[in-house]
XYZ file of C-alpha atoms in Angstrom:
446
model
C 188.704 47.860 181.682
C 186.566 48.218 184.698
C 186.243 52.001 186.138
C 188.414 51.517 189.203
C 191.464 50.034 187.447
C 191.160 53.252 184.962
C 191.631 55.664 187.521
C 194.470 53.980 189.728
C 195.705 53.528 185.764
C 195.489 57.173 185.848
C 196.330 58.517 189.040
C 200.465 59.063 188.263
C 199.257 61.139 185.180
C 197.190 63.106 187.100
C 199.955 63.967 190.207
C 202.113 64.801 187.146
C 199.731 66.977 185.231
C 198.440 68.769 188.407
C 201.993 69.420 189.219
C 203.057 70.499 186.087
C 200.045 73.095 186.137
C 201.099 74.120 189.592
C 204.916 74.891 188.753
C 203.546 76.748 185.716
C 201.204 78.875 187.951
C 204.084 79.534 190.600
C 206.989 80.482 188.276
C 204.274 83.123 186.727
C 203.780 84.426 189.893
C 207.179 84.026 190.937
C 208.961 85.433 187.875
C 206.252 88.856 187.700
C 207.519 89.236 191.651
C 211.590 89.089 190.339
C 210.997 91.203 187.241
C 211.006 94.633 188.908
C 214.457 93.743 190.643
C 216.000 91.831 187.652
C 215.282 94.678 185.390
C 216.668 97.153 187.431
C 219.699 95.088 188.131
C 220.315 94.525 184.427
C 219.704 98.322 183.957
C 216.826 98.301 181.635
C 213.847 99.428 183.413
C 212.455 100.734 180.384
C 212.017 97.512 178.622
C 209.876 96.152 181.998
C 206.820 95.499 179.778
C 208.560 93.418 177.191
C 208.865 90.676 180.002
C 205.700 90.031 180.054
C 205.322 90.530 176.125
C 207.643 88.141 174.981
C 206.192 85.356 177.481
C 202.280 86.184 175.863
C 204.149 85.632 172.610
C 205.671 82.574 173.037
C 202.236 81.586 174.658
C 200.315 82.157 171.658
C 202.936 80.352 169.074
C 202.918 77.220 170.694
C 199.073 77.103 171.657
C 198.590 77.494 167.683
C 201.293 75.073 167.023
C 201.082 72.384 169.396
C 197.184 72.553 168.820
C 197.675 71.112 165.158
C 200.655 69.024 165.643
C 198.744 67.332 168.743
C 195.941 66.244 165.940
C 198.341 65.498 163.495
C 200.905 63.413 165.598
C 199.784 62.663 169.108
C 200.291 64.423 172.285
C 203.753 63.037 173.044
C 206.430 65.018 171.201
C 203.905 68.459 171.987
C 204.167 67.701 175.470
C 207.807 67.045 175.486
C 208.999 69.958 173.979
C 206.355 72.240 176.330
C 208.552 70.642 179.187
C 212.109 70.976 177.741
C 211.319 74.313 176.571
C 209.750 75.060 179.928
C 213.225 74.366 181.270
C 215.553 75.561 179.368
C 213.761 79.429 179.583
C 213.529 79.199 183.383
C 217.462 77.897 182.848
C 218.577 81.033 181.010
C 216.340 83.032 182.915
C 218.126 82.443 186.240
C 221.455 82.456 184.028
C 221.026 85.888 182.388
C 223.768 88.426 181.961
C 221.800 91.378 179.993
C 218.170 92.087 179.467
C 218.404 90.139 175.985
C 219.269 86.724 177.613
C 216.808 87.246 179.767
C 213.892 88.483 177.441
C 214.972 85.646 175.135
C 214.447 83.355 178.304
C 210.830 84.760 178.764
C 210.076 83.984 174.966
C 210.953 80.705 175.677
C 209.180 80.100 178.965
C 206.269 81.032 176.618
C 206.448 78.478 174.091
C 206.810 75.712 176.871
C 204.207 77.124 179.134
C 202.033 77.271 175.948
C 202.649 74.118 174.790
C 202.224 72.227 178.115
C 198.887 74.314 178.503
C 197.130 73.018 175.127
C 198.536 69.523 175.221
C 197.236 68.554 178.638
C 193.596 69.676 177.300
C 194.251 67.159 174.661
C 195.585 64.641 177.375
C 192.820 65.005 179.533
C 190.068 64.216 176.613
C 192.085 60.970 176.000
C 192.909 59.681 178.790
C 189.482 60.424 181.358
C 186.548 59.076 180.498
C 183.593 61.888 179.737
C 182.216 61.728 183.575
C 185.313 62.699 184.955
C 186.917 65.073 182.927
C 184.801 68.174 185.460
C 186.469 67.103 187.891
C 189.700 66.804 186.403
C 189.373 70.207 185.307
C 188.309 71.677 189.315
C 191.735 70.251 190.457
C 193.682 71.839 187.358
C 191.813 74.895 188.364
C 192.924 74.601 192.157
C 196.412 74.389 191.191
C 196.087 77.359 189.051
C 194.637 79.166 191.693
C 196.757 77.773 195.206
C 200.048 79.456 193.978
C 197.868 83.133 194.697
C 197.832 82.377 198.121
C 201.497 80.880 198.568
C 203.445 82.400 196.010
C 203.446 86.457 196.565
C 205.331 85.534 200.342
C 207.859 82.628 198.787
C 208.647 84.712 195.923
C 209.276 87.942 197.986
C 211.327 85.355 200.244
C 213.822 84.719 197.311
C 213.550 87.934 195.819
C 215.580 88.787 199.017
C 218.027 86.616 198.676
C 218.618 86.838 194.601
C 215.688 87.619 191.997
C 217.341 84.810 189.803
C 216.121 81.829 192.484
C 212.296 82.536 191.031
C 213.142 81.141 187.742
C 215.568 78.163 189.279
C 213.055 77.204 192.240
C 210.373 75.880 189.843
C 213.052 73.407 187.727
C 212.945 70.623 189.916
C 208.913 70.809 190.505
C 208.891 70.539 186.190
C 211.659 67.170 186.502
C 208.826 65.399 188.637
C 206.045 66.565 186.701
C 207.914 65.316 183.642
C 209.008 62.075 185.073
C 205.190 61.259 186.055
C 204.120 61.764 182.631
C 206.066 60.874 180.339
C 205.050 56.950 180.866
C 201.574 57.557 180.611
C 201.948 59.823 177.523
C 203.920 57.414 175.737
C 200.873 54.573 176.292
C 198.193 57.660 175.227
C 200.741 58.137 171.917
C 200.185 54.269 170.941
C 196.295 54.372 171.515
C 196.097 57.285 169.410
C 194.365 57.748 166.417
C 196.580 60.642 164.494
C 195.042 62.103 161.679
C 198.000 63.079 158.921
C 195.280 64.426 157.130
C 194.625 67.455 159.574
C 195.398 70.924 158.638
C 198.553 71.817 158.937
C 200.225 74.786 160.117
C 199.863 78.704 158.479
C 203.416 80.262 159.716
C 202.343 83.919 158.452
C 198.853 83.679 160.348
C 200.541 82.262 163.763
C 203.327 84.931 163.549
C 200.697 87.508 162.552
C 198.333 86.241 165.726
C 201.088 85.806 168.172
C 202.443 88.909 167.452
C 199.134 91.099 168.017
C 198.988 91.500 171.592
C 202.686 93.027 171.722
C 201.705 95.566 168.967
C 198.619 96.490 170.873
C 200.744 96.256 173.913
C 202.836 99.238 172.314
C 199.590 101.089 171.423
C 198.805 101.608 174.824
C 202.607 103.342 175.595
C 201.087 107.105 174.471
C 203.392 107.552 171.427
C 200.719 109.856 169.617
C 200.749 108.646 165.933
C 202.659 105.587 166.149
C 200.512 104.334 169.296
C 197.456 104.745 166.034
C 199.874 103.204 164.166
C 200.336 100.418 166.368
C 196.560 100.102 167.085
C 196.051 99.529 163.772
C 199.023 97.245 162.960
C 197.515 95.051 165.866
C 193.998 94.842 164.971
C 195.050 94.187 161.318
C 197.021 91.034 161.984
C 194.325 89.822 164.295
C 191.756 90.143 161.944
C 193.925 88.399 158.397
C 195.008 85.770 160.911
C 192.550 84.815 163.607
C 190.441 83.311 160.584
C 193.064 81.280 159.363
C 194.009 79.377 162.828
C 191.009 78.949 163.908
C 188.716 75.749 162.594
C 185.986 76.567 160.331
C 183.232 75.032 163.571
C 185.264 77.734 165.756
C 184.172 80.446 163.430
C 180.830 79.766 163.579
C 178.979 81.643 165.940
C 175.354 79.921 165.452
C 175.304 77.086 167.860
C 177.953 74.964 169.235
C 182.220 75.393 169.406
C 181.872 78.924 168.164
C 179.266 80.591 170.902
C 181.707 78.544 173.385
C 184.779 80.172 172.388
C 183.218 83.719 171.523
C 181.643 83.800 175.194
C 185.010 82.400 176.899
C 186.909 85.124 174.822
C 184.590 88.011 175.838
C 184.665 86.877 179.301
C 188.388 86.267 180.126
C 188.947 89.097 178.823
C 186.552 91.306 180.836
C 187.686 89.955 183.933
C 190.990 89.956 183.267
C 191.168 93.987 182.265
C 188.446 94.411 185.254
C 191.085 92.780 187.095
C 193.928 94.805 185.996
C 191.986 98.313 186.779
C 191.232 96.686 190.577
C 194.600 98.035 191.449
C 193.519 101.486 190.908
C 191.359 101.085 194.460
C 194.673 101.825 196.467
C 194.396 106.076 195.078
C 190.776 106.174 194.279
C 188.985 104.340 197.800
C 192.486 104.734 199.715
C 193.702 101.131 200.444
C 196.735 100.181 200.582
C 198.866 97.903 198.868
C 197.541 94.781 201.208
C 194.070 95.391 201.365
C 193.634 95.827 197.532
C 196.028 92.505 196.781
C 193.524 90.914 199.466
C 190.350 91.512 197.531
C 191.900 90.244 194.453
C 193.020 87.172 196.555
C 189.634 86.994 197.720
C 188.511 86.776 194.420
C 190.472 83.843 193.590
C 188.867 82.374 196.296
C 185.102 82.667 194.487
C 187.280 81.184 191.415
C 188.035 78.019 193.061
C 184.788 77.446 194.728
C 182.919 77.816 190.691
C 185.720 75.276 189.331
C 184.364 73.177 192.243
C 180.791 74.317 191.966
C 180.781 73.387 188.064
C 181.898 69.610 188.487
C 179.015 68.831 190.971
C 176.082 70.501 189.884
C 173.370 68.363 187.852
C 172.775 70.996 185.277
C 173.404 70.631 181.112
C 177.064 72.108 180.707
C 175.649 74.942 178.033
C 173.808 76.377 181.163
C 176.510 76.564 183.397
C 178.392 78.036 181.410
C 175.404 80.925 180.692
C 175.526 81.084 184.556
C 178.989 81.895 184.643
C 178.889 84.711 182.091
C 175.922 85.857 184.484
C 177.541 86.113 187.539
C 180.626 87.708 185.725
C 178.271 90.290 185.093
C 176.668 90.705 188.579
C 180.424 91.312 189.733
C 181.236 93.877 187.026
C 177.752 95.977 187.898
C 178.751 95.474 191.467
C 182.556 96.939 191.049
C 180.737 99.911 189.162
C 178.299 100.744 191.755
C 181.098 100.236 194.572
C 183.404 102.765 192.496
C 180.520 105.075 191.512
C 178.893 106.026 194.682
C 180.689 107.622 197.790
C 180.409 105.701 200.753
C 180.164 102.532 199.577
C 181.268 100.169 202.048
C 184.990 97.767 200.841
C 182.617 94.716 202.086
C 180.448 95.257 198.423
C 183.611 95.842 196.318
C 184.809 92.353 197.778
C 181.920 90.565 197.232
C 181.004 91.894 193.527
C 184.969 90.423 192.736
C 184.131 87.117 194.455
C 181.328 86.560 192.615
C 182.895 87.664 189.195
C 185.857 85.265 190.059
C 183.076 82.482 191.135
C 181.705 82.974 186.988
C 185.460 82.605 185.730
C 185.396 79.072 187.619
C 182.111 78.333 185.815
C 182.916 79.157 183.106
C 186.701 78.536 182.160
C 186.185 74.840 182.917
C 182.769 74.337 181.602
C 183.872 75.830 178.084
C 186.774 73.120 177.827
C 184.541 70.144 179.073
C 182.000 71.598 176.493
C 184.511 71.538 173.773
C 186.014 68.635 174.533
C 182.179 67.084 174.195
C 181.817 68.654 170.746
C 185.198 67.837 169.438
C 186.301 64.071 168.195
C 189.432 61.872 169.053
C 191.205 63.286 166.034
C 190.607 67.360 166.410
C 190.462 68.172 170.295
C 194.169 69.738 170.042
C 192.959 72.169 166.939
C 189.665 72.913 169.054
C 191.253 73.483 172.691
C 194.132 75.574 170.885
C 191.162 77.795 169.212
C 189.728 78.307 173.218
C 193.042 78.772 174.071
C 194.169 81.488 171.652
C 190.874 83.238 171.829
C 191.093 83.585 175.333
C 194.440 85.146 174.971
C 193.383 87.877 172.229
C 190.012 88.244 174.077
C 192.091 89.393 177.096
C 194.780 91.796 174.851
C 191.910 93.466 172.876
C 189.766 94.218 176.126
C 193.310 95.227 177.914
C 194.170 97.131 175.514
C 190.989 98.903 174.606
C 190.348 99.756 178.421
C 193.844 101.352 179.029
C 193.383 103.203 175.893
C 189.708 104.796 177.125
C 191.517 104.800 180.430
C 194.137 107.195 179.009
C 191.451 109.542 177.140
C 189.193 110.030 180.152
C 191.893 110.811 182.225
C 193.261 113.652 179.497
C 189.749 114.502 179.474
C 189.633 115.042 183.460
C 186.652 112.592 183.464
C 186.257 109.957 186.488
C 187.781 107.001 184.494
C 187.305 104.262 186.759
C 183.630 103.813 186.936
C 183.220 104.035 183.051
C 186.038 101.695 182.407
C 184.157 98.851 184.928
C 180.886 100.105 182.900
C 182.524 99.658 179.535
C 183.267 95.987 180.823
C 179.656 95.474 181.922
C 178.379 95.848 178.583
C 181.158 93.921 177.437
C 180.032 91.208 179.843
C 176.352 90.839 178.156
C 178.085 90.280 175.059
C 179.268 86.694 176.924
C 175.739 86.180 177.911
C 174.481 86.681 174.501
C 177.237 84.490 173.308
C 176.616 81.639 175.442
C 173.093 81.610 175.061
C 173.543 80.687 171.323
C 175.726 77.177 172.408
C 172.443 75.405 172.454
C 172.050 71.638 174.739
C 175.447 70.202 175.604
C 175.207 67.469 177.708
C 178.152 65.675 180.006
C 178.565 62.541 178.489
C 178.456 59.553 181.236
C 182.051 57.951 181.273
């Protein structure tokens, strides 16, 4: 088949996986806008950070799952259930009567957000040929991105009229998504190669994994002893079960898959506690609420031009990815030196976050073209569900360790911002070092 009748062959699976991507981005940003008001409307206030929880949760189980059953079975049934689960939690969600409904709902949103996320990595290495698959990846980012810039003023928009039409709005966006697919995934099912012979799943090791980031979560609540308790509780299932989900090659940390996944880890998660912390620029440099949600926005922006940036540029796909982790860095020292000094202008805080979020769009899609590179027909859905799940517990650990120091320095009447954004600078050359261990991965022509 020539290359022009492969892409229009492609082009409806594309629509429908750029969609899909784009109603999961905008019922995230959607839902977090309701959750304030439905909480408060089903009178439990207190349990605001289990909404979040439970979604991370349900995240993690299916990435682990689907992962293995995708490399076991195909990428049909995976992607299915990612959809119906998908709407049957945003169904319930806009249903709910009490907080349990509707923190059930978010545990199921999860597992079909996480299950739609994995699969299409597996999609995307079957169904594009090698020399497109960058570019594929730019437009998956966009989509992730697009919903910063047009979801905060929809979703207030419905908040106003009922917090339940955030989780209803996106249903119909997920029916089209799903109706574009689903031909094209059941003609990538029959040219699969399934390997029954794949690893199967460790239940004890997922639940252990999955259910990490809400014990570390609960750490971070200042309960004295049992926060310790559920420090350790947290880092104890992470470390029994991270080595038995992840591949042996993902383990690894000499050359190849492991270095990839160790340096995305390390660097989602820097940025994404960096990003977290951000909001504290509204008491420390006096913004308000718009001009700190602009420089985040901003940064978004320096996301989408590196997804761009990465697809185009003639370099080996190791080194991009060591330029990402570099300019990740450059942001963090940035942020430090705009929070340390007096003075400093909101022009250099802006521009350190840009170029941070310009690294994340390096990076994020170079590390899943790279493993997609390294990884054959029959074990991409193991391999993109290890760079999946480690970016997840690379983001809860560094989360969860910077609120903790957070919480110290402050008891300690100690300016906590600036050492928090220096904590994540060192964390950052970790990445660096981590990347720089990949050694030559080349795009291969398609």
């Amino acid at each position: 088949m020539n290359t022009g009748s492969r892409r229009e062959g492609t082009t409806g699976l594309l629509v429908g996986l750029l969609l899909a991507v784009f109603a999961i981005a905008f019922q995230m940003i959607g839902v977090a806008a309701a959750l304030p008001e439905a909480m408060r409307s089903l009178d439990a206030v207190a349990l605001y950070p289990w909404a979040f929880s439970m979604a991370v949760t349900g995240m993690l189980t299916a990435i682990l799952v689907a992962g293995r059953h995708c490399d076991r079975h195909g990428p049909l049934v995976s992607m299915g259930l990612g959809f119906g689960a998908m709407l049957l939690g945003l169904t319930v969600g806009s249903l709910a009567t009490d907080v349990w409904m509707l923190l059930t709902a978010r545990l199921v949103q999860g597992l079909g957000a996480g299950a739609i996320n994995l699969t299409l990595y597996v999609v995307i290495a079957l169904a594009f040929p090698a020399g497109r698959r960058p570019a594929v990846l730019a437009m998956l980012s966009f989509c992730w991105v697009l919903p910063a810039f047009l979801g905060p003023p929809i979703s207030a928009a419905l908040v106003a009229v009922n917090w339940r039409l955030n989780f209803a709005a996106t249903v119909p966006l997920l029916l089209i998504a799903a109706a574009l697919t689903w031909p094209h995934l059941k003609s990538l099912q029959e040219r699969s190669e399934p390997d029954s012979d794949a690893p199967g799943t460790v239940w004890w090791a997922v639940a252990a994994v999955a259910g990490a980031p809400a014990l570390l979560q609960l750490a971070g609540q200042g309960l004295g002893h049992w926060s310790l308790l559920a420090a350790a509780a947290g880092l104890a299932a992470l470390g029994l079960g991270v080595p038995k989900v992840l591949p042996p090659r993902a383990r690894d940390l000499r050359n190849g898959l492991g270095p990839i996944i160790a340096s995305r880890a390390v660097q989602t998660g820097v940025f994404y506690a960096g990003e977290a912390f951000l909001l504290g620029l509204q008491n420390l440099k006096g913004l308000d609420t718009l001009q700190a949600g602009l420089a985040l926005t901003i940064g978004s922006l320096g996301w989408s031009f590196g997804s761009w940036l990465q697809a185009r540029i003639r370099l080996r796909r190791d080194r991009i990815i060591t330029a990402g982790t570099c300019f990740v860095a450059f942001g963090m020292a940035g942020i430090t030196v705009f929070l340390t000094w007096t003075g400093m202008p909101l022009r250099i805080g802006v521009a350190a976050w840009t170029l941070a979020g310009c690294g994340m769009g390096l990076t994020v899609s170079s590390t899943a073209v790279a493993t997609m590179a390294l990884s054959g027909p029959r074990e991409q859905g193991r391999n993109s569900g290890a760079l999946l799940v480690a970016e997840s517990i690379g983001s809860s650990v560094m989360t969860a360790l910077t609120g903790a120091c957070y919480a110290v320095l402050l008891a300690e009447e100690v300016p906590a911002f600036g050492w928090i954004f220096l904590m994540l600078l060192a964390a950052s050359v970790l990445a660096i070092a981590a990347s720089l261990r990949i050694g030559p991965v080349h795009d291969i022509a398609g």
